[in-house]
Coordinates of N, CA and C and ligand atoms in Angstrom, one line a residue:
M458 N 140.1 142.6 195.9 CA 138.9 142.7 195.5 C 138.0 143.7 196.6
E459 N 136.6 144.6 196.5 CA 135.9 145.8 196.7 C 135.9 145.6 198.1
E460 N 135.6 144.4 198.7 CA 135.5 144.5 200.6 C 136.7 144.3 201.0
D461 N 137.8 144.6 200.5 CA 139.4 144.9 201.3 C 139.7 145.7 201.9
Y462 N 139.0 146.9 201.0 CA 139.1 148.2 201.2 C 137.9 148.8 202.4
F463 N 138.9 149.6 203.2 CA 138.1 149.9 204.7 C 138.1 151.8 204.3
V464 N 136.8 152.6 204.6 CA 137.1 154.1 204.6 C 138.0 154.8 205.7
A465 N 139.3 155.3 205.3 CA 140.1 156.1 205.8 C 140.0 157.4 206.0
L466 N 139.6 158.1 205.0 CA 139.7 159.5 205.5 C 139.0 160.4 204.2
E467 N 138.5 161.2 204.2 CA 138.1 162.3 203.0 C 139.4 162.6 202.6
E468 N 138.8 162.9 201.2 CA 140.3 163.3 200.6 C 140.2 164.8 200.9
K469 N 139.5 165.5 200.9 CA 139.6 166.9 200.9 C 140.4 167.0 202.4
D470 N 140.5 166.4 203.2 CA 141.0 166.5 204.1 C 142.6 166.3 204.8
L471 N 143.0 166.2 203.7 CA 144.6 165.7 203.5 C 145.2 166.8 202.5
K472 N 145.7 167.8 203.4 CA 146.1 168.6 202.3 C 147.6 168.3 202.0
D473 N 148.1 168.6 201.1 CA 149.7 168.7 200.2 C 150.3 169.0 201.4
G474 N 151.3 168.3 201.4 CA 152.4 168.5 202.3 C 152.5 168.3 203.6
T475 N 151.2 167.5 203.8 CA 151.3 166.9 205.1 C 150.7 165.8 205.6
M476 N 150.6 165.3 206.4 CA 150.4 163.7 207.1 C 149.4 163.7 207.9
K477 N 148.3 162.7 208.1 CA 147.5 162.4 209.0 C 147.3 160.9 209.4
F478 N 147.2 160.9 210.6 CA 147.1 159.5 211.1 C 145.6 159.0 211.3
V479 N 145.3 157.8 211.0 CA 144.0 157.2 211.0 C 144.2 155.9 211.3
S480 N 142.9 155.5 212.0 CA 143.1 153.9 212.5 C 141.7 153.1 211.7
V481 N 142.5 152.4 211.2 CA 141.5 151.9 210.1 C 141.1 150.5 210.5
E482 N 140.1 149.7 210.9 CA 139.7 148.5 211.4 C 141.0 148.0 212.8
G483 N 141.3 149.0 213.3 CA 142.4 148.9 214.6 C 144.1 148.8 214.0
E484 N 144.3 149.3 212.9 CA 145.4 149.3 211.9 C 146.0 150.6 212.0
P485 N 147.2 151.1 212.8 CA 147.5 152.2 212.6 C 148.3 152.6 211.5
I486 N 147.3 153.5 210.4 CA 148.0 153.9 209.3 C 148.2 155.5 209.1
L487 N 149.2 155.7 208.7 CA 149.6 157.2 208.0 C 149.1 157.8 207.0
L488 N 148.2 158.6 206.6 CA 148.0 159.0 205.4 C 149.2 160.4 205.0
I489 N 150.1 160.3 203.8 CA 150.5 161.2 203.5 C 150.2 161.8 202.0
K490 N 150.2 162.9 201.9 CA 150.2 163.7 200.5 C 151.5 164.7 200.4
Q491 N 151.9 164.1 199.6 CA 153.4 165.1 199.1 C 153.6 165.0 197.5
A492 N 153.7 166.5 197.2 CA 154.2 166.8 196.0 C 152.7 166.3 195.0
G493 N 151.8 166.0 195.5 CA 150.2 165.7 195.0 C 150.0 164.2 194.9
K494 N 151.5 163.7 196.0 CA 150.9 162.1 195.4 C 150.5 161.7 197.1
I495 N 150.0 160.8 197.0 CA 149.3 159.9 198.4 C 150.1 158.8 198.7
F496 N 150.6 158.8 200.0 CA 150.9 157.2 200.5 C 150.2 156.8 201.8
A497 N 150.1 155.3 201.7 CA 149.4 155.1 202.8 C 150.4 154.0 203.6
I498 N 150.9 154.4 204.5 CA 151.8 153.2 205.7 C 151.6 153.2 206.8
D499 N 152.3 152.1 207.2 CA 152.1 152.0 208.5 C 152.5 152.7 209.4
N500 N 152.2 153.2 210.5 CA 152.5 154.3 211.6 C 153.7 153.8 212.1
R501 N 153.7 152.5 212.3 CA 154.9 151.8 213.4 C 156.4 151.8 212.3
C502 N 157.5 152.5 212.9 CA 158.5 152.5 212.2 C 159.2 151.1 212.3
P503 N 159.9 150.6 210.9 CA 160.2 149.5 210.9 C 161.4 149.2 211.8
H504 N 162.3 150.1 212.0 CA 163.2 150.1 213.4 C 163.0 149.8 214.7
M505 N 162.2 150.5 215.4 CA 161.7 150.3 216.5 C 160.4 150.6 216.9
G506 N 159.4 150.5 215.9 CA 157.9 150.9 216.5 C 157.7 152.2 216.9
C507 N 158.2 153.3 216.8 CA 158.0 154.3 217.0 C 157.0 155.2 215.6
G508 N 156.0 155.9 216.3 CA 155.3 156.3 215.6 C 155.4 157.2 214.9
F509 N 155.2 157.3 213.2 CA 156.0 158.4 212.1 C 155.0 159.7 212.8
S510 N 153.6 159.5 213.1 CA 152.6 160.5 212.9 C 153.4 161.8 214.0
G511 N 154.2 161.4 214.8 CA 154.9 162.4 215.7 C 156.6 163.3 214.7
G512 N 156.5 162.3 213.8 CA 157.9 162.9 212.8 C 157.5 164.2 211.9
T513 N 158.5 163.9 210.7 CA 158.3 165.3 210.2 C 158.7 165.0 208.5
L514 N 158.2 165.8 207.5 CA 158.2 165.5 206.5 C 159.3 166.2 205.9
D515 N 160.2 165.8 204.8 CA 161.3 166.4 204.2 C 161.2 166.3 202.7
G516 N 160.8 167.1 201.8 CA 160.5 166.5 200.8 C 159.8 164.8 200.5
M517 N 160.4 164.2 199.9 CA 159.9 163.0 199.9 C 160.7 161.9 201.0
C518 N 161.0 162.5 201.9 CA 161.8 161.5 203.0 C 160.8 161.8 204.4
L519 N 160.5 160.5 205.0 CA 159.8 160.6 205.7 C 160.6 160.6 207.3
I520 N 160.6 161.4 208.3 CA 161.8 161.6 209.3 C 160.9 161.1 210.8
C521 N 161.6 159.9 211.1 CA 161.0 159.0 212.4 C 161.6 159.9 213.2
P522 N 160.4 160.3 214.3 CA 160.9 161.2 215.7 C 161.8 160.6 216.7
C523 N 161.9 159.2 216.5 CA 162.8 159.0 217.9 C 164.2 159.0 217.1
H524 N 164.6 158.2 216.0 CA 166.0 158.4 215.6 C 166.6 159.2 214.5
D525 N 165.5 159.5 214.0 CA 165.9 160.7 212.9 C 166.2 159.5 211.6
W526 N 165.6 158.8 211.7 CA 166.0 157.7 210.2 C 165.0 158.3 209.0
C527 N 165.4 158.7 208.2 CA 164.9 159.1 206.7 C 164.4 158.3 205.8
F528 N 162.8 157.8 206.0 CA 162.7 156.6 204.8 C 162.0 157.3 203.4
N529 N 162.4 156.9 202.4 CA 162.2 157.7 200.9 C 160.5 157.0 201.2
L530 N 159.8 158.0 200.5 CA 158.2 157.8 200.6 C 158.0 156.9 199.4
E531 N 158.9 157.1 198.6 CA 158.1 156.3 197.1 C 158.8 155.0 196.9
T532 N 160.2 154.9 197.8 CA 160.5 153.4 197.4 C 160.4 152.6 198.8
G533 N 160.4 153.6 199.8 CA 159.6 152.7 201.0 C 160.9 153.1 202.0
E534 N 162.5 152.8 201.2 CA 163.6 152.5 202.1 C 164.2 153.8 202.9
Y535 N 164.7 153.0 204.1 CA 165.5 154.0 204.8 C 167.0 154.1 203.9
K536 N 167.9 155.1 203.7 CA 168.8 155.2 202.9 C 169.8 154.6 203.0
E537 N 170.3 154.3 204.6 CA 171.5 153.9 204.8 C 171.5 152.1 205.1
E538 N 170.0 151.5 205.1 CA 170.0 150.2 205.2 C 168.5 150.2 204.4
P539 N 168.6 150.0 203.1 CA 167.5 149.5 201.8 C 166.9 148.2 202.4
S540 N 167.3 147.5 203.2 CA 166.3 146.2 203.6 C 165.2 146.4 204.4
M541 N 165.7 147.8 205.4 CA 164.5 148.3 206.2 C 163.7 149.3 205.5
K542 N 162.2 148.7 205.4 CA 161.3 149.3 204.5 C 159.9 149.5 205.2
L543 N 159.4 150.5 204.8 CA 158.1 151.3 205.0 C 157.0 150.4 204.9
K544 N 155.9 150.0 205.5 CA 155.0 148.9 204.8 C 154.0 150.1 204.4
K545 N 153.8 149.4 203.1 CA 152.6 150.5 202.5 C 151.6 150.0 202.3
Y546 N 150.5 150.5 202.1 CA 149.2 149.9 202.1 C 148.4 150.5 200.3
D547 N 147.8 149.8 199.7 CA 147.2 150.1 198.7 C 146.3 151.2 198.9
W548 N 145.8 151.8 198.3 CA 144.6 152.8 198.6 C 144.0 153.1 197.2
K549 N 142.6 153.6 197.6 CA 141.8 154.2 196.4 C 141.1 155.5 196.4
I550 N 140.5 156.2 195.7 CA 139.8 157.1 196.0 C 138.4 156.9 195.2
K551 N 137.3 157.1 196.0 CA 136.0 156.4 195.7 C 135.0 157.7 196.1
D552 N 134.0 158.6 195.6 CA 133.1 159.2 196.0 C 134.2 160.3 197.1
G553 N 135.3 160.6 196.8 CA 135.6 162.0 197.5 C 136.5 161.3 199.0
T554 N 136.6 160.3 198.8 CA 136.7 159.3 200.4 C 138.4 158.3 199.6
I555 N 139.2 158.5 200.8 CA 140.3 157.5 200.6 C 139.8 156.4 201.3
W556 N 139.8 155.1 200.5 CA 139.7 154.0 201.0 C 141.1 153.2 201.1
I557 N 141.7 152.4 201.9 CA 142.4 151.7 202.3 C 142.5 150.0 202.5
K558 N 143.1 149.3 201.3 CA 143.2 148.0 201.2 C 144.1 147.0 202.5
L559 N 143.4 146.7 203.1 CA 143.8 145.7 204.5 C 144.4 144.3 203.8
D560 N 145.3 143.9 204.3 CA 145.6 142.6 204.0 C 144.9 141.3 204.0
E561 N 144.1 141.6 204.9 CA 142.9 140.1 205.1 C 142.0 140.8 206.2
Ligands
FES744 S1 162.3 153.7 215.7 FE1 162.0 154.9 213.8 S2 164.3 155.1 213.5 FE2 164.4 154.4 215.6

């Protein structure tokens, strides 16, 4: 529903090949644009909670700064342990702004 979406960032402020940390309704969210695709994920690593915003991008791999685990942006999976997954958020673009859908 429309009211589940919250403003996150102007679309023009998310350049390709970069990531931006935003706090949406108190939720730590990392926005990533890679190869023209946008991803919105929980900034906390599912391993031990480190902030991905201090990490790096290597193609479709998001590398956690704490233990260098590589998470695939498209599948969300850590390749050595696929049950360990990124939490992804739905998003939409409206009037040049990226909106994030929060669970509740
Ligand atoms: S906390 Fe991210 S890999 Fe360990």
